[in-house]
PDB file of C-alpha atoms in Angstrom:
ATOM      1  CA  UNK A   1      83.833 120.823 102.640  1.00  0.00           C
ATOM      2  CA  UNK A   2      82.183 120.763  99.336  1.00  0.00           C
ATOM      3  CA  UNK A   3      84.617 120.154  96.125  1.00  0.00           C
ATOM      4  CA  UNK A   4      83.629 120.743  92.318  1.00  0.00           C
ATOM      5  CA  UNK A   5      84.796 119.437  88.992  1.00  0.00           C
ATOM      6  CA  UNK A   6      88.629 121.404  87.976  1.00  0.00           C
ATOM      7  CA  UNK A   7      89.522 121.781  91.966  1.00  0.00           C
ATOM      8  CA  UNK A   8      93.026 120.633  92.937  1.00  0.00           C
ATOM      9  CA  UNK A   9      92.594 118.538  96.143  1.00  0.00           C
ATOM     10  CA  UNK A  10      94.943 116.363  98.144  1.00  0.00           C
ATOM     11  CA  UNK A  11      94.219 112.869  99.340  1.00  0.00           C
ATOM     12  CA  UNK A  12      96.209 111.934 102.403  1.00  0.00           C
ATOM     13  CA  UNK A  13      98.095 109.065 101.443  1.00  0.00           C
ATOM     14  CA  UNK A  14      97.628 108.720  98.001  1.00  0.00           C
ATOM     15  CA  UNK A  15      98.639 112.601  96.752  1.00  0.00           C
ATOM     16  CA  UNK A  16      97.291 115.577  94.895  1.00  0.00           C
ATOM     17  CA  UNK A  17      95.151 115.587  91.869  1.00  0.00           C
ATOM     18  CA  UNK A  18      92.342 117.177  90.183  1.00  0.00           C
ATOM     19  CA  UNK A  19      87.896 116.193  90.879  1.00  0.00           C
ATOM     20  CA  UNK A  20      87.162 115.323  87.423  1.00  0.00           C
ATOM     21  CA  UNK A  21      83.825 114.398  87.711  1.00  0.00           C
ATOM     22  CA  UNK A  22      81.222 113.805  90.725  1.00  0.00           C
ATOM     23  CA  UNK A  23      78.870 110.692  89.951  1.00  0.00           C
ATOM     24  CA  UNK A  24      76.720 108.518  91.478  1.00  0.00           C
ATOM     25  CA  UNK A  25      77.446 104.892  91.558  1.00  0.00           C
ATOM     26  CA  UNK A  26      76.266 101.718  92.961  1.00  0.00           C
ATOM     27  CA  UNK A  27      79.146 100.086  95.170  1.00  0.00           C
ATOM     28  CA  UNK A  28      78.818  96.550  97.265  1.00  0.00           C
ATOM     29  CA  UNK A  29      74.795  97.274  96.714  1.00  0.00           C
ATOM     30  CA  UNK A  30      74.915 101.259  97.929  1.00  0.00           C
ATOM     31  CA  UNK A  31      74.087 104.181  95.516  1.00  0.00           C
ATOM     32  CA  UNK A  32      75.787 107.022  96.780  1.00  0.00           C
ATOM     33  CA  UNK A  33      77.648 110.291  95.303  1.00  0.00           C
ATOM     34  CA  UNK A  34      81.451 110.059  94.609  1.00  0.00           C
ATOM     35  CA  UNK A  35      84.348 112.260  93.407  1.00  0.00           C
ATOM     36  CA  UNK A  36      86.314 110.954  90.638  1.00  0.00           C
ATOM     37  CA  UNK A  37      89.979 112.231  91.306  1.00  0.00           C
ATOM     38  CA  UNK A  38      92.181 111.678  88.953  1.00  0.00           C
ATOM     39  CA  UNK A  39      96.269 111.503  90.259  1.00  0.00           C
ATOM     40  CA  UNK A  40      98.721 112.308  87.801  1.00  0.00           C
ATOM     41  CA  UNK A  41     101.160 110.726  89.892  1.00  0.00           C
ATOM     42  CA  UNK A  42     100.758 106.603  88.517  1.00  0.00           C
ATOM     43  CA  UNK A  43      98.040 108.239  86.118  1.00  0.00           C
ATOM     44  CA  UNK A  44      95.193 106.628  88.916  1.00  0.00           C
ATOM     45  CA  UNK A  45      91.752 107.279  89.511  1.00  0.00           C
ATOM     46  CA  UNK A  46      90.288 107.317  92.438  1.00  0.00           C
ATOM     47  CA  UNK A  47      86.756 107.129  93.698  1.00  0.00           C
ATOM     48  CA  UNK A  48      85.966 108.820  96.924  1.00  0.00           C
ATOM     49  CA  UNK A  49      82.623 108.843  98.442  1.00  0.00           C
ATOM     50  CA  UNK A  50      81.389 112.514  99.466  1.00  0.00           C
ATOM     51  CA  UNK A  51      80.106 111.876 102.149  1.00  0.00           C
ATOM     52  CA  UNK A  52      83.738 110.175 103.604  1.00  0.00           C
ATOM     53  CA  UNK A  53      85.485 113.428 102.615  1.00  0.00           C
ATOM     54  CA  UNK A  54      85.830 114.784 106.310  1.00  0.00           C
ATOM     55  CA  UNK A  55      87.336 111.485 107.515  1.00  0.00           C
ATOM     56  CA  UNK A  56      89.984 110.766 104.672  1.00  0.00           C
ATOM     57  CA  UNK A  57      91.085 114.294 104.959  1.00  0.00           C
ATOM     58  CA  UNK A  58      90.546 115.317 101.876  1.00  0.00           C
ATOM     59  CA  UNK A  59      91.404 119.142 101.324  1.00  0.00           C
ATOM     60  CA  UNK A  60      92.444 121.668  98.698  1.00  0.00           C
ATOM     61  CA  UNK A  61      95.684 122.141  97.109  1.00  0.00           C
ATOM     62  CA  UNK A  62      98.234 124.950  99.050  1.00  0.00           C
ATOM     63  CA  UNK A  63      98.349 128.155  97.887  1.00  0.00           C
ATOM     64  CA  UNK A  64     101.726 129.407  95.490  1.00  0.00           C
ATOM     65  CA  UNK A  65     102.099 131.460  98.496  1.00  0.00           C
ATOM     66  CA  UNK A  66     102.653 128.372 100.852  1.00  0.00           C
ATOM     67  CA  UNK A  67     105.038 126.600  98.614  1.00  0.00           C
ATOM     68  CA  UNK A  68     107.375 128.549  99.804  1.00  0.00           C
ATOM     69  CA  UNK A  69     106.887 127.358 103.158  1.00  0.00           C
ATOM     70  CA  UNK A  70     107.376 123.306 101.892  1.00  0.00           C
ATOM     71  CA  UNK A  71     111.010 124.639 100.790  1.00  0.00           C
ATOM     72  CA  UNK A  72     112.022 126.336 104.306  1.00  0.00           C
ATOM     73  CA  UNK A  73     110.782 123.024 105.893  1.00  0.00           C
ATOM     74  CA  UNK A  74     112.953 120.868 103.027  1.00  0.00           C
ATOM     75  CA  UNK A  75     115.931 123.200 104.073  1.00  0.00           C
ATOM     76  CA  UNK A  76     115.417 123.423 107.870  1.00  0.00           C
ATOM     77  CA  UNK A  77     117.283 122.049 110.924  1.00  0.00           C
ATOM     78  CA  UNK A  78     116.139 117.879 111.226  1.00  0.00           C
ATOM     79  CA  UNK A  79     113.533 117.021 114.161  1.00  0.00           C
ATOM     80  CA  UNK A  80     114.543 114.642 116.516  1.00  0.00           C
ATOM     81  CA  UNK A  81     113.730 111.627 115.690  1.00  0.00           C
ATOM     82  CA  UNK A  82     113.162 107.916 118.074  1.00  0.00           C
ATOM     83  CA  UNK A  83     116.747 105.582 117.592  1.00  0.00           C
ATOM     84  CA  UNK A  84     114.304 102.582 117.218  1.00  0.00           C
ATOM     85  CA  UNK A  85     113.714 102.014 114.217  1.00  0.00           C
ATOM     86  CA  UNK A  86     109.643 100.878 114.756  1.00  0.00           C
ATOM     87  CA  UNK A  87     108.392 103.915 116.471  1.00  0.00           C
ATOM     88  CA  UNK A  88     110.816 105.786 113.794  1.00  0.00           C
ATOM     89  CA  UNK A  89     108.861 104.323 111.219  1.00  0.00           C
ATOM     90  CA  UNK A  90     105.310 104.414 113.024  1.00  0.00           C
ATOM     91  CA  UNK A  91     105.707 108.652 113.998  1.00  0.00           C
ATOM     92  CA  UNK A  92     106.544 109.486 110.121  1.00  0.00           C
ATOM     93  CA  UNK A  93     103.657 107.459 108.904  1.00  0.00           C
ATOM     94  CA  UNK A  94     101.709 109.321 111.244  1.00  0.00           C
ATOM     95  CA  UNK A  95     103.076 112.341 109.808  1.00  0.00           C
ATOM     96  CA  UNK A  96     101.970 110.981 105.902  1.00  0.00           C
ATOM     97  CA  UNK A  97      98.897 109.883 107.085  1.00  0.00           C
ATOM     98  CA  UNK A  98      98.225 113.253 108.204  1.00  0.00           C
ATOM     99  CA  UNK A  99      98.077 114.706 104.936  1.00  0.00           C
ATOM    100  CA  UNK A 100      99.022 118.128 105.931  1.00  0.00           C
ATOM    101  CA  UNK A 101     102.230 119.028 103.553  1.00  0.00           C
ATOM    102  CA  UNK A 102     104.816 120.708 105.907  1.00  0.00           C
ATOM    103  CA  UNK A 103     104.618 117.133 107.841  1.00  0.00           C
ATOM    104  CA  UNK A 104     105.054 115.143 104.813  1.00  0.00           C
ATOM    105  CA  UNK A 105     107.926 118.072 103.971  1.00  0.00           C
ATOM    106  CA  UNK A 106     109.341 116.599 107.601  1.00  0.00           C
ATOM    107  CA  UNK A 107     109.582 113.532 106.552  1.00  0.00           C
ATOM    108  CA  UNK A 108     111.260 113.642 103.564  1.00  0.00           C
ATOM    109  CA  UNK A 109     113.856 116.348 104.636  1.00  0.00           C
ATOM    110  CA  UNK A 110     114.297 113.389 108.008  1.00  0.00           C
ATOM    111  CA  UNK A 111     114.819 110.432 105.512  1.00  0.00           C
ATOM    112  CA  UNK A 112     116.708 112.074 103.034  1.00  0.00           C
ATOM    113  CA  UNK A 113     119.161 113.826 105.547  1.00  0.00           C
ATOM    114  CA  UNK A 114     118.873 109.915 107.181  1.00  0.00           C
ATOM    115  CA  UNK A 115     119.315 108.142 104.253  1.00  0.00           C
ATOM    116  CA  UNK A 116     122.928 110.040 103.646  1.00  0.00           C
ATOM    117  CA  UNK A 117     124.579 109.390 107.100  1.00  0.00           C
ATOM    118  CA  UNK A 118     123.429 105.931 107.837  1.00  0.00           C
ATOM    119  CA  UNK A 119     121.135 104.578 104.864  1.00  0.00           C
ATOM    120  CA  UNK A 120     118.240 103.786 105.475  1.00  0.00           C
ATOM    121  CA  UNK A 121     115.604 100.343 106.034  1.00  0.00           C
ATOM    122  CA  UNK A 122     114.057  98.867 102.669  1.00  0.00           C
ATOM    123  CA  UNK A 123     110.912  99.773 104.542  1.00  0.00           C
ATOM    124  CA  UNK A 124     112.326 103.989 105.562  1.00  0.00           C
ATOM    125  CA  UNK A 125     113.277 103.478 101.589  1.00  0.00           C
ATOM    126  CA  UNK A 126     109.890 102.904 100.530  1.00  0.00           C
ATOM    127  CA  UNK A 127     108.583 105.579 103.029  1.00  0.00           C
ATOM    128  CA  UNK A 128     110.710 108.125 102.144  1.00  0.00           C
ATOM    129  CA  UNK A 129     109.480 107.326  97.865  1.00  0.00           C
ATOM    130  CA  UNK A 130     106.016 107.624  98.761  1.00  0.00           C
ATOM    131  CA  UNK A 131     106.375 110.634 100.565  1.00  0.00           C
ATOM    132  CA  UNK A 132     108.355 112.177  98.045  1.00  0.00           C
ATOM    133  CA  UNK A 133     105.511 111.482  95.279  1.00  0.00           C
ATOM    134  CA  UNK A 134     103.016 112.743  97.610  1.00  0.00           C
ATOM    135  CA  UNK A 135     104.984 116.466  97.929  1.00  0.00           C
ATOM    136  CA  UNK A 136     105.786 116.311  93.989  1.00  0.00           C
ATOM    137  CA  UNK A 137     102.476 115.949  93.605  1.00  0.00           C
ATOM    138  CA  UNK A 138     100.839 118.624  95.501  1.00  0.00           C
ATOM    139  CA  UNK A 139     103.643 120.788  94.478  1.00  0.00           C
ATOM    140  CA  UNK A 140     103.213 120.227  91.063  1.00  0.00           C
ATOM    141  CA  UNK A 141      99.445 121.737  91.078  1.00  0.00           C
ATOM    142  CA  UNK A 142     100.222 124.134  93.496  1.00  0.00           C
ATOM    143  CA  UNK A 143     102.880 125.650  90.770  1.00  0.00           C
ATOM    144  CA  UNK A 144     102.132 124.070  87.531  1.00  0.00           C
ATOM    145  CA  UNK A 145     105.416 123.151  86.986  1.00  0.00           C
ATOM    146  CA  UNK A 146     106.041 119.712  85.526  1.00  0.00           C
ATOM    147  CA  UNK A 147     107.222 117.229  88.008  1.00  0.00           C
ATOM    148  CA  UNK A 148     110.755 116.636  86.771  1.00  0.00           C
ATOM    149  CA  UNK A 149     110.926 120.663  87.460  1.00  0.00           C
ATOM    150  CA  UNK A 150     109.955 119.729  90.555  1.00  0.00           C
ATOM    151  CA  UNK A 151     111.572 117.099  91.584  1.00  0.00           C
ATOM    152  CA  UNK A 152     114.795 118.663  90.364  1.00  0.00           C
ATOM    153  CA  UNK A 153     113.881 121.484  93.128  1.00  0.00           C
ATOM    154  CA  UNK A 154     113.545 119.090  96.172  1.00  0.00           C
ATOM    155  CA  UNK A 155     116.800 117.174  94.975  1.00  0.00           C
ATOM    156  CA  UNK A 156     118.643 121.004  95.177  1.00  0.00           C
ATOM    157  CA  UNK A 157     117.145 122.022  98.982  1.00  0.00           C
ATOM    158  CA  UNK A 158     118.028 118.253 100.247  1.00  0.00           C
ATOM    159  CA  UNK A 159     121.448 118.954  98.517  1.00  0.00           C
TER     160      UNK A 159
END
């Protein structure tokens, strides 16, 4: 898949942001072509080689149309999820690493619903605040809304 400079593209992982530029630099000795992504999330920058693109995952931002989806996943019944805690942990950042938002929309809506019944792990913590910046982020293109807008949302549908 072939990206240019303005498109909206998630990075599994790291979030959604915008191709700012596509340059060719020298790295550990190697000239080769790279998107420049900038995140808004943490205001990063982020360098990814094209011809990587298909293996990180890299893909466009959802449509309006699906964000609706994200919420009806945020609002839906929780998925069963393992009682120990290490496969817990290992089958949501499976889910992140994924990149695909309705997962990532999984995992939040599991932690959060989690988080209010038993608490959670410093480690489920940190999980559940990345994946949280990862779905503000890709909602936040996908409906140019600002982020506390956003945020504000998810915080409503998770109650």
């Amino acid at each position: 898949m072939t990206f240019k400079v303005g498109d909206k593209v998630v990075y599994p992982m790291h979030g959604a942001g915008i191709i700012e530029a596509i340059e060719e630099r020298e790295v550990l000795g190697q000239r080769q072509q790279y998107y420049i992504m900038k995140l808004p999330m943490g205001d990063m920058q982020v360098m990814i080689p094209l011809r990587s693109v298909e293996e990180v995952g890299l893909r466009e931002v959802i449509s309006p149309e699906e964000v609706n989806r994200v919420f009806d996943v945020l609002q839906g019944e929780r998925t069963k999820m393992s009682q120990n805690w290490n496969r817990r942990y290992r089958a949501n950042l499976e889910k992140i690493k994924s990149g695909d938002i309705f997962e990532v929309a999984e995992v939040v809506r599991n932690l959060a619903l989690r988080d209010k019944e038993k608490g959670l792990s410093t480690g489920e913590r940190r999980m559940l605040d990345s994946a949280r910046q990862i779905l503000i982020s890709e909602l936040v293109l996908a409906q140019g809304l600002p982020a506390g807008e956003v945020e504000r949302r998810i915080n409503e549908v998770l109650g």
